[in-house]
Tab-separated table of C-alpha atoms and ligand atoms in Angstrom:
chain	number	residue	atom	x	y	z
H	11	UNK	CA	-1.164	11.267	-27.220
H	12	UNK	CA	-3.871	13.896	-28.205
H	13	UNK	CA	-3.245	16.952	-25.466
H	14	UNK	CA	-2.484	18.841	-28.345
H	15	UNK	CA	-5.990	18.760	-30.329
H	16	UNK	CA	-6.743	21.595	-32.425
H	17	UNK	CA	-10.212	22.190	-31.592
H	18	UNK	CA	-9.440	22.963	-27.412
H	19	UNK	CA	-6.712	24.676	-28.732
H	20	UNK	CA	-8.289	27.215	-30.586
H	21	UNK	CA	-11.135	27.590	-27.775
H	22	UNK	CA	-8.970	28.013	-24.848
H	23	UNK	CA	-5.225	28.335	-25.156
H	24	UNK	CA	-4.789	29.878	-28.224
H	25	UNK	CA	-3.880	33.713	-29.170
H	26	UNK	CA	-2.229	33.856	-32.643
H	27	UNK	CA	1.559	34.274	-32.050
H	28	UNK	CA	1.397	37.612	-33.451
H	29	UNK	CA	-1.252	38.978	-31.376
H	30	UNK	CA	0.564	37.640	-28.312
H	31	UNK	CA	4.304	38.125	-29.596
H	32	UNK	CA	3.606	42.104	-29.472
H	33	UNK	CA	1.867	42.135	-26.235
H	34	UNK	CA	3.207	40.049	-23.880
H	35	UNK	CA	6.277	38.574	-25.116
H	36	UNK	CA	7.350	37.026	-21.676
H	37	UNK	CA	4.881	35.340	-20.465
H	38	UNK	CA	4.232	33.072	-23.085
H	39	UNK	CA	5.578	29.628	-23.751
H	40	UNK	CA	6.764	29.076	-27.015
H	41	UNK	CA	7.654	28.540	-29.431
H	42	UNK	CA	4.922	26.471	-30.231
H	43	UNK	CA	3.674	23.273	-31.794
H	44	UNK	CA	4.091	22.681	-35.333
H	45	UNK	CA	0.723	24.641	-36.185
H	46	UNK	CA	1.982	27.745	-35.399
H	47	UNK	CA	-0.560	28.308	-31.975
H	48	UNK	CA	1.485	29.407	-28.660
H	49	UNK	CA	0.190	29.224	-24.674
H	50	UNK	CA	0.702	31.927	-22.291
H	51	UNK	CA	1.831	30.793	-19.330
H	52	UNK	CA	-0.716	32.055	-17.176
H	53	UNK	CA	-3.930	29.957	-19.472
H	54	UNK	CA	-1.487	26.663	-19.076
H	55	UNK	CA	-1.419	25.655	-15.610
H	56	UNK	CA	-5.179	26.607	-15.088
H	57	UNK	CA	-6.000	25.083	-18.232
H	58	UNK	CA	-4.221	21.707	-17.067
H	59	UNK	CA	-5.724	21.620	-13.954
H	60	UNK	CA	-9.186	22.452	-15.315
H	61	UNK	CA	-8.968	19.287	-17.601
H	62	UNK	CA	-7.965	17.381	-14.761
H	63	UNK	CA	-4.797	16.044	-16.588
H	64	UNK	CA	-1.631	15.098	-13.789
H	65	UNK	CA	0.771	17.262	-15.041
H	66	UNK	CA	4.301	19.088	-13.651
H	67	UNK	CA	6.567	21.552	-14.875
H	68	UNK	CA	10.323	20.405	-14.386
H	69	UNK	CA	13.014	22.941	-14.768
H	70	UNK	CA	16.173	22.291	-16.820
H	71	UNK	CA	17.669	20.909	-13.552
H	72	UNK	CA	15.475	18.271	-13.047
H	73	UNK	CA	13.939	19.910	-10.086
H	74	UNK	CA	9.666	20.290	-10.255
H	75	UNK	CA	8.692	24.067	-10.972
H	76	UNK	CA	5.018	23.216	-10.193
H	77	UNK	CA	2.804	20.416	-9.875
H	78	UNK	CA	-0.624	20.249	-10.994
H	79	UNK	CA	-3.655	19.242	-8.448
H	80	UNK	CA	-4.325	15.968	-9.992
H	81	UNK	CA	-0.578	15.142	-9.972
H	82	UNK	CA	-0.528	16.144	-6.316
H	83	UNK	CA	-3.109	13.602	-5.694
H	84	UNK	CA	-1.635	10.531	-8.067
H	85	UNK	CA	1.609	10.716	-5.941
H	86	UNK	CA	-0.885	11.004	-2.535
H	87	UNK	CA	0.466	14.418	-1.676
H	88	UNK	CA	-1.697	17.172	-0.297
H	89	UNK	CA	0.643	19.444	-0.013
H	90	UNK	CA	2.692	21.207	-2.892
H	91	UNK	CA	5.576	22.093	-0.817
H	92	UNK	CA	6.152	18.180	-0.713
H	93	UNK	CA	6.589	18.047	-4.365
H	94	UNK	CA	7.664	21.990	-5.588
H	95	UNK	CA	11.067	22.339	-5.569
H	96	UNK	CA	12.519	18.713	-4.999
H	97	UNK	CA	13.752	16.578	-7.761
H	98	UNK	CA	11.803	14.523	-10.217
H	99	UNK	CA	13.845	11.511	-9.802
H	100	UNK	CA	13.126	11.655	-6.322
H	101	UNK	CA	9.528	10.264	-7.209
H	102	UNK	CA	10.860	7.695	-9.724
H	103	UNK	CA	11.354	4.266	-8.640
H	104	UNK	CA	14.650	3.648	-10.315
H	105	UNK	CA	15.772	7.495	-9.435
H	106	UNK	CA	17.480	8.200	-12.690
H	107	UNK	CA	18.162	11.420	-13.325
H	108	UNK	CA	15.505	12.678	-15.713
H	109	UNK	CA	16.728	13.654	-19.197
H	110	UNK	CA	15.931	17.104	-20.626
H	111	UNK	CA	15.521	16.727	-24.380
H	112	UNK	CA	17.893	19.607	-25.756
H	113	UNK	CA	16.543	20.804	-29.108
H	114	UNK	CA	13.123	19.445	-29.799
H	115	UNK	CA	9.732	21.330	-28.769
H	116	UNK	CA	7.290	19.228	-30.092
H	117	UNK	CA	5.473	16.484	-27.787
H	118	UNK	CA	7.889	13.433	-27.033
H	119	UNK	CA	6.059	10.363	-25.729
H	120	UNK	CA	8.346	9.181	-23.102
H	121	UNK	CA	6.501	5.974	-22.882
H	122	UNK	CA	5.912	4.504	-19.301
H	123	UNK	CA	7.693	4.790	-16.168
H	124	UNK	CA	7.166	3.919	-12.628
H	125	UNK	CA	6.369	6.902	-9.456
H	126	UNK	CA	6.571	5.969	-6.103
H	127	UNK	CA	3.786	7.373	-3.993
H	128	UNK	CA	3.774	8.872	-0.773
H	129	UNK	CA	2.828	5.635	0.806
H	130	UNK	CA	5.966	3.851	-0.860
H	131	UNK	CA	3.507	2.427	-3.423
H	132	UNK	CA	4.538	2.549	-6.584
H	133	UNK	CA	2.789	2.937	-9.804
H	134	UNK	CA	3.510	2.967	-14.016
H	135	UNK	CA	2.030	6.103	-15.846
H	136	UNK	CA	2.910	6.859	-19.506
H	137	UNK	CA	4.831	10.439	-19.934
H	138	UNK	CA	4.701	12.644	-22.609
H	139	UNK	CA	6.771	15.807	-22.205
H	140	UNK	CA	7.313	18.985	-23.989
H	141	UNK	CA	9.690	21.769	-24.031
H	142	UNK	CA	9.019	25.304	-22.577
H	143	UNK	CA	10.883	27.921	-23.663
H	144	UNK	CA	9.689	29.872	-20.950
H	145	UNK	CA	8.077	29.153	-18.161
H	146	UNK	CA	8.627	31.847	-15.148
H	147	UNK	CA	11.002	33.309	-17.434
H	148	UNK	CA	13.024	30.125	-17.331
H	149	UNK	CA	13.269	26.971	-19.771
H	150	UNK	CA	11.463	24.288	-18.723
H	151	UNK	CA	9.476	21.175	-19.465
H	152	UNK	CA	6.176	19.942	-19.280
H	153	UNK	CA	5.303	16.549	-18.271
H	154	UNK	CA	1.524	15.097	-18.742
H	155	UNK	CA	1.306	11.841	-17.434
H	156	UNK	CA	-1.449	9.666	-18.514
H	157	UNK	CA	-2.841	6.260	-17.646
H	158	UNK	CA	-0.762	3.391	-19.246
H	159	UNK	CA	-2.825	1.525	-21.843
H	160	UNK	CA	-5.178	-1.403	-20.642
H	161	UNK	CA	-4.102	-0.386	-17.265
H	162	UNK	CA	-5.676	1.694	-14.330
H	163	UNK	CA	-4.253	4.759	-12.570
H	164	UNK	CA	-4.145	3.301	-8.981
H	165	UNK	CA	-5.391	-0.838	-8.834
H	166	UNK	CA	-8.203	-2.299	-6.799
H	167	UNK	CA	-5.502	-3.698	-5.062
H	168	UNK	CA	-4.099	-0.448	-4.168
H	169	UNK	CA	-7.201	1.052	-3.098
H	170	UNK	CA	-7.789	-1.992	-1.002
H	171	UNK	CA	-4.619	-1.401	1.062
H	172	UNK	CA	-5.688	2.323	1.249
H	173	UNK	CA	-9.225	1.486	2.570
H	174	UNK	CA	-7.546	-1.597	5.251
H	175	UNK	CA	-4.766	1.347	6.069
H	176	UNK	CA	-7.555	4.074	7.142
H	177	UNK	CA	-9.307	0.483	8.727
H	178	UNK	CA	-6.401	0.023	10.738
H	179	UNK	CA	-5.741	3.680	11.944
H	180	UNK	CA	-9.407	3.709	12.910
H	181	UNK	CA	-9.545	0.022	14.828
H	182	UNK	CA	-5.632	1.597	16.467
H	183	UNK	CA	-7.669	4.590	17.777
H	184	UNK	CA	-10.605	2.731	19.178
H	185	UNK	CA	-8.163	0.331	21.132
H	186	UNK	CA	-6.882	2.825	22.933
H	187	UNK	CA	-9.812	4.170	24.559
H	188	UNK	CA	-11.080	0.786	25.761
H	189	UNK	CA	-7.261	-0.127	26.682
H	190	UNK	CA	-7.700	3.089	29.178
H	191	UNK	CA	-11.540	2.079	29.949
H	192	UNK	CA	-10.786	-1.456	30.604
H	193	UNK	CA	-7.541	-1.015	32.978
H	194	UNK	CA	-10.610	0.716	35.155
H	195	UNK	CA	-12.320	-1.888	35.720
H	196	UNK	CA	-9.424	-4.212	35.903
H	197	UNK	CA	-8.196	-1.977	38.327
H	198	UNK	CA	-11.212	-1.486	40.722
H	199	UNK	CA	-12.273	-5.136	40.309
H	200	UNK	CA	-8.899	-6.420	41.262
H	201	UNK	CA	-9.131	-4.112	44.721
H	202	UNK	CA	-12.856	-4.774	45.634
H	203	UNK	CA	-11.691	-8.479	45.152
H	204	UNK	CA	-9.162	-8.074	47.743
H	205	UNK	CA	-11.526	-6.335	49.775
H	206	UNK	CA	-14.267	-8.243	50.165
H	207	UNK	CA	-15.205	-11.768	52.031
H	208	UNK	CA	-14.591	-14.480	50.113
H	209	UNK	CA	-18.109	-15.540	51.508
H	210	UNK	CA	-19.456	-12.166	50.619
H	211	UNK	CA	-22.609	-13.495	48.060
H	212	UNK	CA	-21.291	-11.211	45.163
H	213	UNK	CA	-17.831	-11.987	45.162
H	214	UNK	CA	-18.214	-14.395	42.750
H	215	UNK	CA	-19.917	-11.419	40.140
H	216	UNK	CA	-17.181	-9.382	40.752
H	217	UNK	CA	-15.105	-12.216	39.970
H	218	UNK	CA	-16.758	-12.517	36.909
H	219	UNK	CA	-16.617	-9.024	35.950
H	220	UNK	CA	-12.694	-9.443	35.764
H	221	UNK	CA	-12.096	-12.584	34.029
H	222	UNK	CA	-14.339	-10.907	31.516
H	223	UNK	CA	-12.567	-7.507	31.317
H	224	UNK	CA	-8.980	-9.596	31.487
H	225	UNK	CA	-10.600	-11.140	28.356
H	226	UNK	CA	-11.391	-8.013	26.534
H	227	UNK	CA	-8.242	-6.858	27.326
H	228	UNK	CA	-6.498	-9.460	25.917
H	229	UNK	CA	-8.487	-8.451	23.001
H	230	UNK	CA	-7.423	-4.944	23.210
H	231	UNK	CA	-3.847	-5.904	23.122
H	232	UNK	CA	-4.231	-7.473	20.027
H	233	UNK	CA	-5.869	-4.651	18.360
H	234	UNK	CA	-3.591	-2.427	19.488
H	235	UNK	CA	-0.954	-4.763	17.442
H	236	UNK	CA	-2.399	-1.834	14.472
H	237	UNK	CA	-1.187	0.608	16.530
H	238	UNK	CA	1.364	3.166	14.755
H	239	UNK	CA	3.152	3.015	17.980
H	240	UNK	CA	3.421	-0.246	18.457
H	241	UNK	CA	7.348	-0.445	18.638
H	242	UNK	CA	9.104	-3.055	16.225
H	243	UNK	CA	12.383	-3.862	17.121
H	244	UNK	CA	13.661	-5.133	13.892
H	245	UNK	CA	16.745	-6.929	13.441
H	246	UNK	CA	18.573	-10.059	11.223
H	247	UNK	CA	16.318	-12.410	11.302
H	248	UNK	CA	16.258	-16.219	9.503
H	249	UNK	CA	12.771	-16.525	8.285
H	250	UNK	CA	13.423	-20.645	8.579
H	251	UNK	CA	14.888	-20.216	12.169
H	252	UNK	CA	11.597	-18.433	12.881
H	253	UNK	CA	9.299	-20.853	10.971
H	254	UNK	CA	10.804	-23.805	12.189
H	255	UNK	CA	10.123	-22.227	16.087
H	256	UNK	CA	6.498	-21.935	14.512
H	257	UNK	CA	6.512	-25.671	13.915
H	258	UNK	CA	7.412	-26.945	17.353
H	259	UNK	CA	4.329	-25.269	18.542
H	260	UNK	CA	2.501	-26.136	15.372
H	261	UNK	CA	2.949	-30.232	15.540
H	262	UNK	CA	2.168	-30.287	19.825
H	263	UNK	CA	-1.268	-28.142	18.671
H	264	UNK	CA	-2.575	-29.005	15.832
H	265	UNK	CA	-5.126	-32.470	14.858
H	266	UNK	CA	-2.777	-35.707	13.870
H	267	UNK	CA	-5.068	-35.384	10.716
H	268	UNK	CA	-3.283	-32.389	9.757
H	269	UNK	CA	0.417	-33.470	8.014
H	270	UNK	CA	2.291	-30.309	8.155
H	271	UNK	CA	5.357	-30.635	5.556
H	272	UNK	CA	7.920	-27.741	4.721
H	273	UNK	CA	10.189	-26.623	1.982
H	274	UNK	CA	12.907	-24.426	3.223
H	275	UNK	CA	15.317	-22.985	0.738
H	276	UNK	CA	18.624	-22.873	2.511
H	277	UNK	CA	20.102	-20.014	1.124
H	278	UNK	CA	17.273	-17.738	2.208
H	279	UNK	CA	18.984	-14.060	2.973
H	280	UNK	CA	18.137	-13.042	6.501
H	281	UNK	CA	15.486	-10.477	6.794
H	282	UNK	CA	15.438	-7.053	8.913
H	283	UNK	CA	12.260	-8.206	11.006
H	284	UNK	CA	10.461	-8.273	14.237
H	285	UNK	CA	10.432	-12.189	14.805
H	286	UNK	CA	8.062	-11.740	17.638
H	287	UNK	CA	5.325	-9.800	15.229
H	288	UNK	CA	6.336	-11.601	12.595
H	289	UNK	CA	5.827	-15.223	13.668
H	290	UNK	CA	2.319	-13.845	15.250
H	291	UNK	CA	1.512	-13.035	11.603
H	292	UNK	CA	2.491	-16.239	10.164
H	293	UNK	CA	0.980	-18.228	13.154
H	294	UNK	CA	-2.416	-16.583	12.230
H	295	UNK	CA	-2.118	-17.667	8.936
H	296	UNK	CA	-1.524	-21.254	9.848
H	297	UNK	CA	-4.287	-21.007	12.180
H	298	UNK	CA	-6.880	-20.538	9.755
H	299	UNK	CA	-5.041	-23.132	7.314
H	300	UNK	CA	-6.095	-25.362	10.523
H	301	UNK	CA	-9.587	-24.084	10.831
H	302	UNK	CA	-9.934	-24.475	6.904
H	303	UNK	CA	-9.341	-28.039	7.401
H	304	UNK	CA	-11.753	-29.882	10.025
H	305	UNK	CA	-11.409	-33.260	7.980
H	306	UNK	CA	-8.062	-33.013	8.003
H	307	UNK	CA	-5.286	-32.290	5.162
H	308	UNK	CA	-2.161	-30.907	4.416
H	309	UNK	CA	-0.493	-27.694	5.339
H	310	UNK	CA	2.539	-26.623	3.666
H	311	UNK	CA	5.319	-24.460	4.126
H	312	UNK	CA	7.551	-23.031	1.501
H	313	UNK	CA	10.135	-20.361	1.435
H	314	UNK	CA	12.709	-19.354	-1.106
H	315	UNK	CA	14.371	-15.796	-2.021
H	316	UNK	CA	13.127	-14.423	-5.120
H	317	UNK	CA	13.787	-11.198	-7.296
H	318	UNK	CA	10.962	-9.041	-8.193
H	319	UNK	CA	11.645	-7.314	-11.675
H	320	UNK	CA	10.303	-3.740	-11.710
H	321	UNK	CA	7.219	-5.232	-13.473
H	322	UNK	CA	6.863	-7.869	-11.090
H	323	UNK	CA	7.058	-5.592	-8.082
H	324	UNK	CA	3.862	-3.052	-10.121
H	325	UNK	CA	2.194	-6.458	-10.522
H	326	UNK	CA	2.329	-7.046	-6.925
H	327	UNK	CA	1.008	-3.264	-6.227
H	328	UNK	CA	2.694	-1.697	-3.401
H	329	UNK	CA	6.184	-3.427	-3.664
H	330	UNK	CA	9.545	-2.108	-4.737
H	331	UNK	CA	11.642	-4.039	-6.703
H	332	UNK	CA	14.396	-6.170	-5.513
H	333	UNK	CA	15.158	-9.097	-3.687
H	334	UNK	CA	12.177	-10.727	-1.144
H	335	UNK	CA	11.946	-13.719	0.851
H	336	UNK	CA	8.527	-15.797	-0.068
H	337	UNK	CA	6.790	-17.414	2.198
H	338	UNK	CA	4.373	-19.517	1.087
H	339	UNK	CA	1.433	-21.194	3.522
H	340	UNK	CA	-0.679	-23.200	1.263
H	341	UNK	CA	-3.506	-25.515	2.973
H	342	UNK	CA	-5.991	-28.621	1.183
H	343	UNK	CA	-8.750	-26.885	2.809
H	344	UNK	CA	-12.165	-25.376	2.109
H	345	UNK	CA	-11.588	-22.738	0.337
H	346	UNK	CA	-12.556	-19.413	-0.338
H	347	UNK	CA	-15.446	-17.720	-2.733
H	348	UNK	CA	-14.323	-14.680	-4.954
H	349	UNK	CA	-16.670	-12.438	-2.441
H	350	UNK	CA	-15.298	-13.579	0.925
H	351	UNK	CA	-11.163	-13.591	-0.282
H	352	UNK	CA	-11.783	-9.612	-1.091
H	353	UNK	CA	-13.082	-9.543	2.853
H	354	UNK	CA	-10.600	-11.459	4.478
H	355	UNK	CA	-8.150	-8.904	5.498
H	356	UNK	CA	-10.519	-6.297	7.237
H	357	UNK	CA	-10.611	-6.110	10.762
H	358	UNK	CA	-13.433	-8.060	12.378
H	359	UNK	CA	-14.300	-10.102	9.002
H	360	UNK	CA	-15.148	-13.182	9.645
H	361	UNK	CA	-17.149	-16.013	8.548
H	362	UNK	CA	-16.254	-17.872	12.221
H	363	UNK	CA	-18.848	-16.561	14.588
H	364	UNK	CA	-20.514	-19.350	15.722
H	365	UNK	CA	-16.720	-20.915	16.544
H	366	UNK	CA	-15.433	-17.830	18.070
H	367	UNK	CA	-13.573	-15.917	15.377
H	368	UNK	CA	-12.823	-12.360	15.828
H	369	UNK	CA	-11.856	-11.818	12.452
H	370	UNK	CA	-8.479	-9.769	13.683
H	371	UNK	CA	-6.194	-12.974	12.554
H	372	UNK	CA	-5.651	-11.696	8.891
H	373	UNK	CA	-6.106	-7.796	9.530
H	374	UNK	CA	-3.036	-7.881	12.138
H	375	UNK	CA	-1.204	-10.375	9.534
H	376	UNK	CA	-1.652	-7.843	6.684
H	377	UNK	CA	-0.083	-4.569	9.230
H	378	UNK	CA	2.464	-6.809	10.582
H	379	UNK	CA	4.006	-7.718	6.940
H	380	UNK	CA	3.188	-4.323	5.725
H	381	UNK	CA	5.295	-3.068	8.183
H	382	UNK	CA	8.009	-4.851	7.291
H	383	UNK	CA	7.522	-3.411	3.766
H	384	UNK	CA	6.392	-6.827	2.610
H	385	UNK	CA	3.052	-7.649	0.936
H	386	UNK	CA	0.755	-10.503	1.377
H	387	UNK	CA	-1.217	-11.821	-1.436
H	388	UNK	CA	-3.749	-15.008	-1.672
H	389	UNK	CA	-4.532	-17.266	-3.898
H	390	UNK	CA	-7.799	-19.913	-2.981
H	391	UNK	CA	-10.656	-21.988	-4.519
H	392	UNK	CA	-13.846	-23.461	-3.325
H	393	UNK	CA	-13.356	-27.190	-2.194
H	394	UNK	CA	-9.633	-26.850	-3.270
H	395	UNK	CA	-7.553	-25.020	-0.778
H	396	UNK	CA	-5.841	-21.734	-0.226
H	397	UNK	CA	-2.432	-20.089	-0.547
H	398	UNK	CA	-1.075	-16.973	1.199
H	399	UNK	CA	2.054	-15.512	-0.688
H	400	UNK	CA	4.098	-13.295	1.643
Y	5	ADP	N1	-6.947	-20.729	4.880
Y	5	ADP	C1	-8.208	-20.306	4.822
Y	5	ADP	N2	-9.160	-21.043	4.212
Y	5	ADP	C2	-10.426	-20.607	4.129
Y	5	ADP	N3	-10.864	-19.437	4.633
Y	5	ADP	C3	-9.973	-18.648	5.249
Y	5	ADP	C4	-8.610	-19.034	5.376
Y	5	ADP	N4	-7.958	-18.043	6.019
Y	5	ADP	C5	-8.876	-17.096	6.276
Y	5	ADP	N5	-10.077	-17.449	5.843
Y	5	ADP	C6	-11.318	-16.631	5.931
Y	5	ADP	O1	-10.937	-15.341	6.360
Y	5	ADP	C7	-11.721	-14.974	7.497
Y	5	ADP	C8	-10.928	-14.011	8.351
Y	5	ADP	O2	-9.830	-14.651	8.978
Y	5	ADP	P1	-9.250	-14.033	10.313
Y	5	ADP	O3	-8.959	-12.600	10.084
Y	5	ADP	O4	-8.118	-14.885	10.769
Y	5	ADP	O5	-10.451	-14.105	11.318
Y	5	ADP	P2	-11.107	-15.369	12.023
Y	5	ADP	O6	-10.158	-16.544	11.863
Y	5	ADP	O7	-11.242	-14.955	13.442
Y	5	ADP	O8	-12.424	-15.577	11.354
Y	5	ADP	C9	-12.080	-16.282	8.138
Y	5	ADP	O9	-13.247	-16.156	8.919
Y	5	ADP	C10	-12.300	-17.179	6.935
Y	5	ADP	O10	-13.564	-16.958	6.354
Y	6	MG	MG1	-8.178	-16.405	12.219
């Protein structure tokens, strides 16, 4: 921890205790670090925020006197009000009341906890805190938070979701103006159709018209599975019920060269989910585990209940800890480069043009678990098959 370096000190913060001690007693914080220096209150927070450092002000209640900009933006706030005024532990992961140190005023490294941000993601930060003696005329502490060692602030992975969220909202918006376009043609199609001699020599390009618009509104509907709105009517759901469904429609479809094999733990808790969306999202998935395989292979199904330890959960960015369901949907297949697995979720990636893919299978299979605060994770080699974790 080196917030505290002499040099800035003496450059920025820094009137001599004296000097400050007869002039404007109040509004300084102090007393100070073992060197004798003391801040005024009013060159801290500007200070802080100059240097960019995340940094609050807690009051002896636990309750956040002020938040600094970059703070603001590690949590994913914009606005203050979200953050002034409510309780630290309400942006802690495990929610434990934050402890005021009673006596000491010298820098305490608090080493690292875990935030949750706006978004529900959560990330570690190392805290260092210090006592105020005054701040606003009240005790107080300050808390710098800092990246944890060897680790970033926010991961790739985290800043992946973000960019496939803003993705999503973007495709959702875009869906809706062609749902409304498209039901126009559909519409006046369907009635010049009914209209019009069968004989007639362009009934058949009117026909045409609305097999193709029916098609691009089937299209439409699934983009609009991004959709905010999109309703999900969760309830208690057994994952293995809903897989095994899968499989009935799985073994009638797929190549004989495909053996399909499953593991189903037994004791699997049920799951608060939206089978409908939810087996959509898995049945994508599979989909492509079939397309990965045109010489055939094996396709495997796993699920078991596992705990995610708060370290666990940071590893897999964007999940709280506790107690999952894994799902597991592992194919012998092609295979994935480095390049193309960091793709695969976007909308409209795809590497399937020339046999028709979209590139929506993955991209509605990442909102669909996300919205059922799950994650989805792969693993996959060249020439040696692929596994999506969900
Ligand atoms: N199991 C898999 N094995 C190899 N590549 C895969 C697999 N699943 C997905 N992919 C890659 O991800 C891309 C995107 O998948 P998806 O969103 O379902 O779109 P589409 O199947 O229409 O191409 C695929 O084009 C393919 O390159
Ligand atoms: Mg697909």
């Amino acid at each position: 921890m080196n917030h505290w370096n002499p040099p800035l000190r003496k450059n920025i913060l820094t009137h001599r205790a004296s000097k400050l001690r007869s002039s404007s007693r109040e509004r300084t914080v102090e007393p100070q670090n073992s060197n004798g220096w003391i801040l005024p209150e009013s060159a801290l927070c500007p200070f802080l925020e100059m240097a960019e450092v995340p940094f609050c002000i807690l009051h002896v209640d636990g309750s956040i006197m002020y938040a600094g900009k970059s703070f603001l933006q590690l949590l994913g706030h914009s606005d203050a009000l979200e953050i002034n005024g409510h309780a630290f532990c309400d942006f802690l992961v495990d929610h434990k009341p934050f402890e005021f140190p009673k006596e000491d005023q010298s820098p305490v490294s608090n080493g690292e906890i875990q935030l949750k941000r706006k978004s529900g993601e959560v990330i570690s930060v190392s805290l260092s805190t210090m006592r105020l003696s005054s701040f606003q005329n009240k005790e107080a502490l300050l808390c710098i938070f800092k990246e944890p060692s060897g680790k970033k602030w926010i991961s790739d992975q985290l800043l992946h979701s973000q960019k496939l969220a803003a993705l999503g909202q973007l495709t959702s918006g875009i869906a809706h103006d062609f749902n409304n376009l498209i039901s126009g043609i559909i519409g006046c199609a369907s009635i010049l159709l009914s209209e019009i001699d069968p004989q007639n020599p362009v009934y058949q390009d009117i026909q045409t018209i609305l097999s193709a618009s029916q098609k691009a509104a089937d299209l439409v509907g699934r983009l609009l599975a991004y959709s905010r709105e999109v309703p999900y009517q969760k309830k208690p759901t057994s994952i293995n019920a809903l897989i095994q469904d899968l499989l009935n429609m799985l073994t009638r479809t797929f190549r004989k060269d495909i053996e399909i094999r499953t593991r189903l733990d037994k004791d699997l808790p049920a799951v608060e989910a939206d089978a409908n969306y939810l087996q959509q999202a898995l049945l994508n998935i599979c989909l492509n585990a079939r397309d990965a395989m045109p010489k055939g292979g094996q396709l495997t199904i796993t699920t078991k209940s596992v705990y995610l330890s708060p370290q666990m959960a940071e590893e897999k960015s964007g999940l709280l800890p506790g107690i999952y369901v894994q799902i597991r949907i592992r194919d012998t297949g092609i295979g994935m480069d480095p390049e193309t697995q960091k793709k695969i979720f976007e909308p409209f990636f795809t590497t399937k043009q020339d046999q028709g893919g979209n590139g929506l299978g993955l991209a509605i299979a990442y909102e669909v678990i996300k919205k059922h605060r799950g994650g989805i994770f792969v693993k996959s080699k060249q020439g040696k098959g692929t596994v999506f974790e969900i």
